[in-house]
Each structure stands twice: as structure tokens, then as C-alpha cells.
PDB file of C-alpha atoms in Angstrom:
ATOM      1  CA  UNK A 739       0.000   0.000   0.000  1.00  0.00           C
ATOM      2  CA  UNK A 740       1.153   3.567  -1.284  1.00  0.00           C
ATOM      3  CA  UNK A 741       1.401   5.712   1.866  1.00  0.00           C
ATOM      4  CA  UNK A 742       3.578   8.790   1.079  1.00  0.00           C
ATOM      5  CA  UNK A 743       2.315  11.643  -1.150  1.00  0.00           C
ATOM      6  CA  UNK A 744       5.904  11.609  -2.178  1.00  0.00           C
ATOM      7  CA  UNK A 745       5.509   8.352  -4.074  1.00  0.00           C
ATOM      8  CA  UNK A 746       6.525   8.568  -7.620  1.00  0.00           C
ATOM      9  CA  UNK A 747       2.983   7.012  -9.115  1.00  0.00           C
ATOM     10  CA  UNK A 748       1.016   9.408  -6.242  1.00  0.00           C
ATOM     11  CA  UNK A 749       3.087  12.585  -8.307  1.00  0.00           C
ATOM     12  CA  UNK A 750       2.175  11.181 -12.037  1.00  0.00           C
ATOM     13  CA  UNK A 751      -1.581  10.935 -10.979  1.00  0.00           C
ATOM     14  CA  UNK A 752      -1.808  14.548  -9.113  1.00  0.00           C
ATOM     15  CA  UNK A 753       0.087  15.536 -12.632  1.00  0.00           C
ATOM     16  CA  UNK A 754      -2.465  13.316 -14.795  1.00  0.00           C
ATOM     17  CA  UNK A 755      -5.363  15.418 -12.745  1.00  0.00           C
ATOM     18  CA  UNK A 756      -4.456  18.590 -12.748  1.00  0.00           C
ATOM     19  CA  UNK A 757      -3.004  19.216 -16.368  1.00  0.00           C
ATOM     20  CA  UNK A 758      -3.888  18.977 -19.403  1.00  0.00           C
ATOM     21  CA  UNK A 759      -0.970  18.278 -21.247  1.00  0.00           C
ATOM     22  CA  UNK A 760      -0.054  15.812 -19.311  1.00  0.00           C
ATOM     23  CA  UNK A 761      -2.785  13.646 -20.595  1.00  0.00           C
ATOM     24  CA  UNK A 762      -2.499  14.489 -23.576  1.00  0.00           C
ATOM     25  CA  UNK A 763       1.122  13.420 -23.781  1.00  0.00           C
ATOM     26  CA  UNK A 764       0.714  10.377 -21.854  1.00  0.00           C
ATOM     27  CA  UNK A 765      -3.014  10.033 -23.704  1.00  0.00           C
ATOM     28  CA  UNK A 766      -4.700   8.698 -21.020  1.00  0.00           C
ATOM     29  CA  UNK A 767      -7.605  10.038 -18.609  1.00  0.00           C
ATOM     30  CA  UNK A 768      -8.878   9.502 -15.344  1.00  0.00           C
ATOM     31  CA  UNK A 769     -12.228   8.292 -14.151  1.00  0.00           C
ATOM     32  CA  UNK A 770     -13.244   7.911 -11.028  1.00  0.00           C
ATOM     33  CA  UNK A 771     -16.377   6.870  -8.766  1.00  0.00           C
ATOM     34  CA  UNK A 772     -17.268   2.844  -9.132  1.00  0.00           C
ATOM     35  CA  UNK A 773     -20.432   3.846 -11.299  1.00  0.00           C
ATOM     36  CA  UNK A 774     -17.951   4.578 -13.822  1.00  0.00           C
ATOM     37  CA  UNK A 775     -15.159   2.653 -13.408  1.00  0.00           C
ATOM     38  CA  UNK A 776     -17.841  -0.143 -13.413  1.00  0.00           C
ATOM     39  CA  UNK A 777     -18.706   0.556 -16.496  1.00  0.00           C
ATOM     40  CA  UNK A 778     -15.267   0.627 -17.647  1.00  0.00           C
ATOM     41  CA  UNK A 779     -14.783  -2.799 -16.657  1.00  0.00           C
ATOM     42  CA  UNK A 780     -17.778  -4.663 -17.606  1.00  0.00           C
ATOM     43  CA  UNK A 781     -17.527  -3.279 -21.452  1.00  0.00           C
ATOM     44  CA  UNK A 782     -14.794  -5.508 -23.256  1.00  0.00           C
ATOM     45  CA  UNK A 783     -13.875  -2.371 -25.237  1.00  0.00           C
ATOM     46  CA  UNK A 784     -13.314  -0.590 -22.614  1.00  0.00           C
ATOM     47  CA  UNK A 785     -11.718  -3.050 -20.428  1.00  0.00           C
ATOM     48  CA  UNK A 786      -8.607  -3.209 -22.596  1.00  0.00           C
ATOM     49  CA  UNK A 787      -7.584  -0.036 -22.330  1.00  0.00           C
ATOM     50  CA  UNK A 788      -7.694   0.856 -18.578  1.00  0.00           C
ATOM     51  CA  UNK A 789      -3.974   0.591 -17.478  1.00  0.00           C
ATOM     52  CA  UNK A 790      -4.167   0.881 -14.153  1.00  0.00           C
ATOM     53  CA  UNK A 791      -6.994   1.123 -10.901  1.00  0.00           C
ATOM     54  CA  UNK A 792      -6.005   3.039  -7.478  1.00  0.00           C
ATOM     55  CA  UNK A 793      -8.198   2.109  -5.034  1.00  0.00           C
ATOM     56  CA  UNK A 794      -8.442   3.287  -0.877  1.00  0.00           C
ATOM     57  CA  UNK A 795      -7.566   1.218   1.356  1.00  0.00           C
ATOM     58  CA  UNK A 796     -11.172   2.092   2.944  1.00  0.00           C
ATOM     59  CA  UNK A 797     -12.178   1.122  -0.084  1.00  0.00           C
ATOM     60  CA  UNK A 798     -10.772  -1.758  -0.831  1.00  0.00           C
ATOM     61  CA  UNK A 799     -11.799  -3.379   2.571  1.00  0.00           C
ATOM     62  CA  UNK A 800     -15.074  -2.771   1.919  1.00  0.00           C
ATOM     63  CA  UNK A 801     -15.123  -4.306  -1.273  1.00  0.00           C
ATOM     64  CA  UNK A 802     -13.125  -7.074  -1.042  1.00  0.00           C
ATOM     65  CA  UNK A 803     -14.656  -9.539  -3.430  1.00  0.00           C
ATOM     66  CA  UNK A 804     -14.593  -6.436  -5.865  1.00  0.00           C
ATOM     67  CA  UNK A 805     -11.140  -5.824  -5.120  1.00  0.00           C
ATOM     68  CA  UNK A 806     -10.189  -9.516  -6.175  1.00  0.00           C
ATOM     69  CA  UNK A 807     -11.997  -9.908  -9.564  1.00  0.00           C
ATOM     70  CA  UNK A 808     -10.733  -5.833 -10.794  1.00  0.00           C
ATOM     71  CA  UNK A 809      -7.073  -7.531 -10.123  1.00  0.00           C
ATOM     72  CA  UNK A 810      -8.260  -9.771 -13.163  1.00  0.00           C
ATOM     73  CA  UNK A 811      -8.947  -7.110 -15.212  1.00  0.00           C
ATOM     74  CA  UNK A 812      -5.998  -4.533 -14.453  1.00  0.00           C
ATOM     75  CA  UNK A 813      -3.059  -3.471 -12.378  1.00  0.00           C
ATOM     76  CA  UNK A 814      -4.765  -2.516  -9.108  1.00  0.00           C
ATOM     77  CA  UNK A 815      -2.852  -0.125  -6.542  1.00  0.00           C
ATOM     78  CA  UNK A 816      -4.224   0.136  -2.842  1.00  0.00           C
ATOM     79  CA  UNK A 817      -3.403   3.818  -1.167  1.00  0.00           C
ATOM     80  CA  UNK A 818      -3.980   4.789   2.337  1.00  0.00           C
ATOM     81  CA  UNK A 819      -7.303   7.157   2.322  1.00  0.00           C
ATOM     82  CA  UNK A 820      -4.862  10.058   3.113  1.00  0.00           C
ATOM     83  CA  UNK A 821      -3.073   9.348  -0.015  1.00  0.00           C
ATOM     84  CA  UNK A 822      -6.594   8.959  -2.372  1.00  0.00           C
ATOM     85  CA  UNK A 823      -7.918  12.459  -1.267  1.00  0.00           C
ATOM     86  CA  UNK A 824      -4.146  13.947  -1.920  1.00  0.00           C
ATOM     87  CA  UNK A 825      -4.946  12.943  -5.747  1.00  0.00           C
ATOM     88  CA  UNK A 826      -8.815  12.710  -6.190  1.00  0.00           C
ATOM     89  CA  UNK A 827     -10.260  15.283  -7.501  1.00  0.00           C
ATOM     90  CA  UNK A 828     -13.606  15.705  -5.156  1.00  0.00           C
ATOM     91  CA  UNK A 829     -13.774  16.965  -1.893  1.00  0.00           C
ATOM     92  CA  UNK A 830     -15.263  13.337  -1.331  1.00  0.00           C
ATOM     93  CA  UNK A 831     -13.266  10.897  -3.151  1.00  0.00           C
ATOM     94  CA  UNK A 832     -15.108   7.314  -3.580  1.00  0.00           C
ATOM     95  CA  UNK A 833     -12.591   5.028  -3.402  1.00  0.00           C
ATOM     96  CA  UNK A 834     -11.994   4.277  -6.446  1.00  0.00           C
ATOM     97  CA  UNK A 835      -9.687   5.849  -9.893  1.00  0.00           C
ATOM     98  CA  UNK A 836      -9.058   4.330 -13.161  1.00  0.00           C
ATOM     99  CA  UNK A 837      -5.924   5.828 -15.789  1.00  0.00           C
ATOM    100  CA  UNK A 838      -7.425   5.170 -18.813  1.00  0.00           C
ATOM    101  CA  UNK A 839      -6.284   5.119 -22.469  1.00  0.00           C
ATOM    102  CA  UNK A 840      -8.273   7.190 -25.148  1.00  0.00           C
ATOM    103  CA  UNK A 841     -10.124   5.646 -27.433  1.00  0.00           C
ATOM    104  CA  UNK A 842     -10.073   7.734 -31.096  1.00  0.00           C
ATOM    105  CA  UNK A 843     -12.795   8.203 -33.526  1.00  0.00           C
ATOM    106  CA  UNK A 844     -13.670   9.002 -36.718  1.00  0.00           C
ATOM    107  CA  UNK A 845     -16.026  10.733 -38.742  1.00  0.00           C
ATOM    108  CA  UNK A 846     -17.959   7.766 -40.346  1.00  0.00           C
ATOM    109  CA  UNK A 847     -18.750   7.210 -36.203  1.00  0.00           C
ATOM    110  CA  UNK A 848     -19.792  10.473 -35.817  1.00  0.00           C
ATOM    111  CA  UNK A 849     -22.180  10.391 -38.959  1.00  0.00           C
ATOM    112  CA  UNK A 850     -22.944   6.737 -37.411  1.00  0.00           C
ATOM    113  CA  UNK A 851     -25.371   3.865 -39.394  1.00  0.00           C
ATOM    114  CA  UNK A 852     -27.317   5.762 -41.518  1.00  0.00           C
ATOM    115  CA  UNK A 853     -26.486   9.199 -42.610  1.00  0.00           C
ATOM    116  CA  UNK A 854     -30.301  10.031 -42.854  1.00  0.00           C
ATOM    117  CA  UNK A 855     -30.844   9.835 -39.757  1.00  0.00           C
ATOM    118  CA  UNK A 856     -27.236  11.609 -37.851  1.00  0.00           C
ATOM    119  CA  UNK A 857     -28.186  13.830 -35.480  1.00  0.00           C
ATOM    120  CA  UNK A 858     -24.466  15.987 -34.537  1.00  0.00           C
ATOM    121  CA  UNK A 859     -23.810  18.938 -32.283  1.00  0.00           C
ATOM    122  CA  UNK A 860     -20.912  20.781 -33.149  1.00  0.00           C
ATOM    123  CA  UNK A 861     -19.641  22.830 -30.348  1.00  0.00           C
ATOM    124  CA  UNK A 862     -17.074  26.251 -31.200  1.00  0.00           C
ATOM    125  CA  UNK A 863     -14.837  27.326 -28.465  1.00  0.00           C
ATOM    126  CA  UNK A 864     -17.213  26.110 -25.349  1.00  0.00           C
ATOM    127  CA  UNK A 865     -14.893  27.201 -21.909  1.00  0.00           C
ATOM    128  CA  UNK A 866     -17.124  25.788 -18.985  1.00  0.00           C
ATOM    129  CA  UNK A 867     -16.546  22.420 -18.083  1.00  0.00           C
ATOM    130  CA  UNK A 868     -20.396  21.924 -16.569  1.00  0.00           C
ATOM    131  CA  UNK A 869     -21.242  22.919 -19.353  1.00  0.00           C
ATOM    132  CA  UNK A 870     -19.276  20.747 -22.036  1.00  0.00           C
ATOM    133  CA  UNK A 871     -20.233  17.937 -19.631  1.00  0.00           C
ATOM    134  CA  UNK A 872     -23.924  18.021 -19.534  1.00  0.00           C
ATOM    135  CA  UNK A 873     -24.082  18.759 -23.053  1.00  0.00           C
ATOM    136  CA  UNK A 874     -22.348  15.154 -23.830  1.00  0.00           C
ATOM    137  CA  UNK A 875     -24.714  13.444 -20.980  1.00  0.00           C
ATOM    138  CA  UNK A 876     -27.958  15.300 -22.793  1.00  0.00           C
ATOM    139  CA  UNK A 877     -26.678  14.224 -25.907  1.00  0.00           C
ATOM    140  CA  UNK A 878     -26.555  10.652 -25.161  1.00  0.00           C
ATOM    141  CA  UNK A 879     -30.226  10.679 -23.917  1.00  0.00           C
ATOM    142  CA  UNK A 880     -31.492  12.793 -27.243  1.00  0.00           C
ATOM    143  CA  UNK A 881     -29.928  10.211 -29.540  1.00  0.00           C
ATOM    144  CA  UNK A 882     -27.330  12.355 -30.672  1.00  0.00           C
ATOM    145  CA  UNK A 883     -25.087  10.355 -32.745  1.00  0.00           C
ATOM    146  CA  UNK A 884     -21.595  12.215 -32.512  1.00  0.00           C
ATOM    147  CA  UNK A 885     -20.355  15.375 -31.237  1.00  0.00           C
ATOM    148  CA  UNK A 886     -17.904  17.464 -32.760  1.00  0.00           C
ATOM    149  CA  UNK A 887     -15.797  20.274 -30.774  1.00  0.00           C
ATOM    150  CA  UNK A 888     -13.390  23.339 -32.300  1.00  0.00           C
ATOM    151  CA  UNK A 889      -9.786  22.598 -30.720  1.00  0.00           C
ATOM    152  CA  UNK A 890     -10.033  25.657 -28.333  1.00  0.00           C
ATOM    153  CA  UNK A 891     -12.995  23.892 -26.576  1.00  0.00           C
ATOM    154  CA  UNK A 892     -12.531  23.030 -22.781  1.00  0.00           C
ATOM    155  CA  UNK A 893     -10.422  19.847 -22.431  1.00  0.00           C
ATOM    156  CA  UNK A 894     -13.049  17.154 -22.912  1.00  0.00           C
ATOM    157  CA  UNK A 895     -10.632  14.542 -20.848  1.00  0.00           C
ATOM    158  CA  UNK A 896     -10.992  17.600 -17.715  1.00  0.00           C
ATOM    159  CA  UNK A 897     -11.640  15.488 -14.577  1.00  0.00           C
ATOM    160  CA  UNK A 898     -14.682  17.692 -14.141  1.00  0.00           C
ATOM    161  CA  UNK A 899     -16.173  17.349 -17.797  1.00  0.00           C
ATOM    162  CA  UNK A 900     -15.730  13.738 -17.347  1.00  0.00           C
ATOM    163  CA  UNK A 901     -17.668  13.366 -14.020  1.00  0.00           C
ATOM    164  CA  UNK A 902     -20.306  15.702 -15.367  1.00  0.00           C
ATOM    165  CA  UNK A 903     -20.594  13.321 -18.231  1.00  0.00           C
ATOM    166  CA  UNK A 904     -21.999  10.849 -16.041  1.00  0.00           C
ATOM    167  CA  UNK A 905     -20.516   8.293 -18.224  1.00  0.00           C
ATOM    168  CA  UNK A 906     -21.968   9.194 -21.491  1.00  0.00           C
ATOM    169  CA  UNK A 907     -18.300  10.393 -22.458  1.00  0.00           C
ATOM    170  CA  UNK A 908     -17.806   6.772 -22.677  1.00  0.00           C
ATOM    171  CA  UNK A 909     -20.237   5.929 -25.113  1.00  0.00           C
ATOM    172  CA  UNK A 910     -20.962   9.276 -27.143  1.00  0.00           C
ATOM    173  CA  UNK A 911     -18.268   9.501 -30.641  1.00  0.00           C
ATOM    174  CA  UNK A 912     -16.278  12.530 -30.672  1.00  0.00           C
ATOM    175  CA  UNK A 913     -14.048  14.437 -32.878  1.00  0.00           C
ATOM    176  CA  UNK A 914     -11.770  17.577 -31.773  1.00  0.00           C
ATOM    177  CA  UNK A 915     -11.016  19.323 -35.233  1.00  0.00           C
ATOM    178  CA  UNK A 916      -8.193  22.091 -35.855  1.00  0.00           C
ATOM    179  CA  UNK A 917     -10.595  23.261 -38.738  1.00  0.00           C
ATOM    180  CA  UNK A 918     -13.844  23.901 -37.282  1.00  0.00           C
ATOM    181  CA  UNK A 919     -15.337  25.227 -40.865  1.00  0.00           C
ATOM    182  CA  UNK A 920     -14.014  22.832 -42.661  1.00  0.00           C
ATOM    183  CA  UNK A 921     -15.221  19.572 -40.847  1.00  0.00           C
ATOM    184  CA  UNK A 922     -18.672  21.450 -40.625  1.00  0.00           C
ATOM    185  CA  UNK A 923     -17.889  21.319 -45.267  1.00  0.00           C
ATOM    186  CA  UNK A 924     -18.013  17.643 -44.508  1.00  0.00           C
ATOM    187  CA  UNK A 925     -21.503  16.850 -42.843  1.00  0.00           C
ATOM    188  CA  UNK A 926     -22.484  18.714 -46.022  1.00  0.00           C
ATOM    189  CA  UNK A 927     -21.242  17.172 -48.311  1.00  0.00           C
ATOM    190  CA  UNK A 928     -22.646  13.947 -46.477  1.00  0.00           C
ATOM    191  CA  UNK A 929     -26.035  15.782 -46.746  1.00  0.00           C
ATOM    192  CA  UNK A 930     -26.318  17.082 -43.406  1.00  0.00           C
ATOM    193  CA  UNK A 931     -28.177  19.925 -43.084  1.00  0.00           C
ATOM    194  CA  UNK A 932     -26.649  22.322 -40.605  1.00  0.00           C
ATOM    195  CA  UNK A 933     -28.542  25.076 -38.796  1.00  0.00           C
ATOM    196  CA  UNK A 934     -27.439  27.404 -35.949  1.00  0.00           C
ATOM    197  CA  UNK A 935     -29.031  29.013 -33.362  1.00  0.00           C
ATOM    198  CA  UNK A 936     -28.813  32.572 -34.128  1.00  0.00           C
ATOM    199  CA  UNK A 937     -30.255  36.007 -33.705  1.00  0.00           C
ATOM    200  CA  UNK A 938     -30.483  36.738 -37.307  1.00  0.00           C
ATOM    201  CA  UNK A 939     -32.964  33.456 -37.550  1.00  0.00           C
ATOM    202  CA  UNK A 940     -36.342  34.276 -39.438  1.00  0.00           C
ATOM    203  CA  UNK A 941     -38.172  31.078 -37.875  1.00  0.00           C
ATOM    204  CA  UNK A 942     -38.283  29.196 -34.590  1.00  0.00           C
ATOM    205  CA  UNK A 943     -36.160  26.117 -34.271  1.00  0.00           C
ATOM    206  CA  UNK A 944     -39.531  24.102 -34.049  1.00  0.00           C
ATOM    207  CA  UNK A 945     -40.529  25.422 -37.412  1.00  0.00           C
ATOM    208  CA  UNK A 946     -37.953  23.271 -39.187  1.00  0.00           C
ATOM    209  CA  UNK A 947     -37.625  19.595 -40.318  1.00  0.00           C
ATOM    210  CA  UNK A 948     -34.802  17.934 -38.793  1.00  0.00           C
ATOM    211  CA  UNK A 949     -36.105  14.281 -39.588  1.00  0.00           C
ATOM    212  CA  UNK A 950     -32.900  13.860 -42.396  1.00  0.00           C
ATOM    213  CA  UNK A 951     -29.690  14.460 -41.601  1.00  0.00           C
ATOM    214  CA  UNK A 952     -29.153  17.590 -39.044  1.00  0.00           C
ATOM    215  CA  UNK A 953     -26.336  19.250 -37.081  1.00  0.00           C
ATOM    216  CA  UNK A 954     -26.516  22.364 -34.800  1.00  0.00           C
ATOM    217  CA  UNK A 955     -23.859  24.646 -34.795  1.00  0.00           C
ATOM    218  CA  UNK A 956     -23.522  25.862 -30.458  1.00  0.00           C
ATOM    219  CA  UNK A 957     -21.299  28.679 -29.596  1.00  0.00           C
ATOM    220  CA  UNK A 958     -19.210  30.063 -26.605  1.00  0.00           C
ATOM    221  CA  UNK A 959     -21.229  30.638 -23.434  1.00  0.00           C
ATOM    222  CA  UNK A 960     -20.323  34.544 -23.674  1.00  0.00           C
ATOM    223  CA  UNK A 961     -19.552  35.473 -27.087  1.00  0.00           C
ATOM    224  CA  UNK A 962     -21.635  33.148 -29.586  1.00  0.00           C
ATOM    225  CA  UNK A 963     -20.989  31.216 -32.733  1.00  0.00           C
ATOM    226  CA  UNK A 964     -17.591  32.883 -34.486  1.00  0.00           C
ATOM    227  CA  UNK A 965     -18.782  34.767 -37.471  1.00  0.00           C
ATOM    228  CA  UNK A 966     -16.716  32.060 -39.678  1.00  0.00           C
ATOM    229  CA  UNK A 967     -18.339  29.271 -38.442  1.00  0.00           C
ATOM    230  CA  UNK A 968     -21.808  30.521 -38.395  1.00  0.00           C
ATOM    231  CA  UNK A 969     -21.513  31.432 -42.017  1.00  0.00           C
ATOM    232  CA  UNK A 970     -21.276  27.663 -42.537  1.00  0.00           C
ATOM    233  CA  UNK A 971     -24.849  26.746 -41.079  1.00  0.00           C
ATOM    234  CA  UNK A 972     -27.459  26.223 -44.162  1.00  0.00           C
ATOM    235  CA  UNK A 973     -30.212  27.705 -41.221  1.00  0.00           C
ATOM    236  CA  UNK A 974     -30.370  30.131 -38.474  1.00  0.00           C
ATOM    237  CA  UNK A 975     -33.004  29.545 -36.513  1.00  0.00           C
ATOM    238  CA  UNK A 976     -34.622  31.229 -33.338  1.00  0.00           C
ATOM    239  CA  UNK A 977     -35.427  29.828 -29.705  1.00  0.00           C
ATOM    240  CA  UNK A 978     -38.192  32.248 -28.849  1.00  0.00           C
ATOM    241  CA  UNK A 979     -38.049  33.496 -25.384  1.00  0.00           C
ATOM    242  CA  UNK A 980     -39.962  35.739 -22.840  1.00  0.00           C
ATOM    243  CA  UNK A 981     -38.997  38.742 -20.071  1.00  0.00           C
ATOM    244  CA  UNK A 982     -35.863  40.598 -20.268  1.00  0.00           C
ATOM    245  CA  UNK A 983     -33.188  37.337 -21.084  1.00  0.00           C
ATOM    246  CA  UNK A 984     -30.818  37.899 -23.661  1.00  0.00           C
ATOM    247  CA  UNK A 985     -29.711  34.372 -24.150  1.00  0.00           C
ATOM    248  CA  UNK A 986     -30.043  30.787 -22.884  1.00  0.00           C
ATOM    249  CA  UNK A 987     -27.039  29.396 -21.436  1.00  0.00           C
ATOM    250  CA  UNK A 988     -25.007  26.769 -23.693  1.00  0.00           C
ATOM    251  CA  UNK A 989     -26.226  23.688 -22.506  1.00  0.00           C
ATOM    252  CA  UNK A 990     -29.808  24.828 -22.409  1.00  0.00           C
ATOM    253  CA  UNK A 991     -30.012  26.005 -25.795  1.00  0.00           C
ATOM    254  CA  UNK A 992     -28.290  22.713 -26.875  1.00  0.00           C
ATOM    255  CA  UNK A 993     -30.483  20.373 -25.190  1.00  0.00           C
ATOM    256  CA  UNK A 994     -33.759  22.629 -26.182  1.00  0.00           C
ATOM    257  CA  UNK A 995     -32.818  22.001 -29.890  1.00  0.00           C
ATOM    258  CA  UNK A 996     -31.478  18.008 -29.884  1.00  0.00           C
ATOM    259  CA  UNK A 997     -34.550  16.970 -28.230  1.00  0.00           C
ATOM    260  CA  UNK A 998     -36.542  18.935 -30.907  1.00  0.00           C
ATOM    261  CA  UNK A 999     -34.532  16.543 -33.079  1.00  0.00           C
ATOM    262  CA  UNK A1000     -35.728  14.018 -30.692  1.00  0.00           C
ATOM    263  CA  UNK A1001     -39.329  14.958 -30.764  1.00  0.00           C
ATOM    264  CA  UNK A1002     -40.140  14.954 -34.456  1.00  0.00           C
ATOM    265  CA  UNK A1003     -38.517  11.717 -35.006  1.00  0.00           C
ATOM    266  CA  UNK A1004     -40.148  10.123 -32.219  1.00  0.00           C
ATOM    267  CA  UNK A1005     -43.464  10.622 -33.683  1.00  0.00           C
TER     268      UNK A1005
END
């Protein structure tokens, strides 16, 4: 059992936590909380590319018979609950933290199946992790079928984007793109329309017809879509609202518009 903060492994995983380039040069993330690292082990994909669990030693009593089929699955580290809460990152660490490998995707998963029926969010320049996260976890539940994100987006593999993910960063495709405008060239030319929520909209976003192939273009929480990228969309359309607000925040507007998607193709 690791019971020094000092410990070389203890150091790589406060690194791994905290900074983002870290993970990205060792690409690897961290997930922690056994409703997710559950998850990690019981899906064969998955499973192959955890490289190593760190468990509490609270923890690990508790759990013994746990403890003895995860060291079947991967390397499995015990640390002293001092130790855990040194390198978790919540102020009430469960017990339980998987390094992970990434897993990389491409844009045929994005458009998934049946290009008729992709349903993508394309995100430009999001910043709040909350945000980022419970736009991938509302996603998931509106049958989004891949999300794409400009490269100045919020580190998706953030400790707190993947908690607020609730696991659906797991199971939702992804693509990070350099070029933003021209990735958003591709969904058209796969006959994806593309529409944007925008104050120079003429209709409402539940005037349209999103039962083909759609993609919403959702901009940073302060500023909007870039002018560049919202050029791109084939729409603009409006999300009428009441009183004195200005704006919905990100992950409202996001999730008011997939399950629109959702909606119509429902019935």
C-alpha cells in the first residue's frame, strides 16, 4: 500500500489530474467513482484499455470480493485514504480511480449507421466544463449520434467534464477538429443539413424539419458562434423566449434544440 504523497505514481496521478498536457502526452484520462469505473470494466472495449486502478484502502476493505476480480482485469494499486484524497479530484473521493487510455474516432462514427438519420452537435470554443459535460450526458439521452468540438474547446478529458458526463463520455463519438469550418464542409457534403441558433434566424427552431440528416452549430457561453463558423450553417433559426433574457445558457439552448430533433422523429 502507497502511503507517502511523495511516491513517484502518487506525483504522475496529481500531474495526470491537474493538467492537461499531461494527458495528452501520456493520452490517457482519469475516471473515477465505481459507477464509472464499473462501467469501464464490464464493457470488453473498454476493459482493454484501462492501465491501471487506485483504489483506498477504505475502499478496498469494503469491497473485497470487488477488489479480487478488478485484479483480473488490471493493475490494481491500494493507497492509504490520506493518499486517495491527496490525488482525487472531489472533496469526497469514492474510493476508487481508473488511468485510462483514449479511445479515437472518426467521422464515419460520428455520422454513425445511416447518414439520414445523424443527429451531430458541433460545439465552437465552449470554456465551462459543466457545461461541455452536460451537453455530452444530454446528448446521449437525445440520440445524438456524434459530437464534434473546435480545438479551443474546454479539455473534454478535464476530470470535471468527465464526471459531469456521467458516463456518457464513454459511449458518445467525438471528434476535436483544428478546422472547425471545414469539418462542418463535410456533414455537407454527407447531406447534413446544418442550422445554428442565431439572432439573425427568421423562424423558430420548431418550425424546421430535422427528420434527415441535421447538425446544430452551439457557440461560446459569452460570445456566440464565431462569425466564420456561423456562415457555414445552411439555417439560423430562433429559440423564442420571454422577459428581459438575452440568451439561454449553452447547454440549455443545446439540449432545447437536440430533443426537438428528438421529438419529431419520435413521432
Amino acid at each position: 500500500m502507497i502511503t507517502s504523497t511523495a511516491n513517484t505514481q502518487v506525483k504522475e496521478l496529481v500531474k495526470l489530474m491537474k493538467k492537461s498536457r499531461a494527458r495528452d502526452e501520456a493520452q490517457v484520462f482519469l475516471i473515477e467513482g465505481p459507477r464509472m469505473a464499473g462501467e469501464l470494466v464490464s464493457d470488453l472495449g473498454w476493459r482493454t484499455k484501462i492501465e491501471k486502478i487506485y483504489l483506498s484502502e477504505s475502499y478496498a476493505v469494503k469491497n473485497e470480493r470487488e477488489c479480487e476480480s478488478l485484479e483480473d482485469t488490471a493493475a490494481v494499486e491500494i493507497l492509504s485514504d490520506p493518499v486517495f484524497a491527496h490525488v482525487s479530484g472531489t472533496k469526497t473521493p469514492q474510493g476508487i480511480l481508473a488511468v485510462v487510455k483514449r479511445r479515437t474516432y472518426n467521422m464515419s462514427d460520428i455520422l454513425g449507421d445511416d447518414p439520414g438519420h445523424t443527429h451531430v452537435l458541433v460545439l465552437d470554443n465552449l470554456q465551462d466544463p459543466g457545461n461541455l459535460g452536460t451537453i455530452f450526458r444530454t446528448a446521449e439521452a437525445a440520440g445524438v449520434t456524434g459530437i464534434i468540438l473546435s480545438r479551443d474547446c474546454v479539455d473534454i478529458y478535464n476530470p470535471k467534464v468527465v464526471r459531469s458526463t456521467m458516463g456518457a463520455v464513454l459511449r458518445m463519438p467525438f471528434l476535436c477538429v483544428d478546422d472547425l469550418p471545414g469539418t462542418i464542409g463535410e456533414l455537407k457534403a454527407a447531406g447534413i443539413k446544418v442550422y445554428a441558433a442565431h439572432l439573425k434566424g427568421k423562424r423558430a427552431y420548431d418550425q424546421e424539419d430535422y427528420k434527415t440528416g441535421c447538425a446544430f452549430l452551439i457557440g461560446n457561453e459569452g460570445n456566440g458562434l464565431r462569425d466564420e463558423v456561423a456562415e457555414c450553417a445552411d439555417h439560423f433559426v430562433l429559440i423564442p423566449m420571454q422577459g428581459k433574457a438575452e440568451s439561454l445558457n449553452a447547454a440549455v439552448a443545446a439540449s432545447v434544440l437536440m430533443f426537438e430533433v428528438s421529438r419529431q422523429r419520435r413521432n
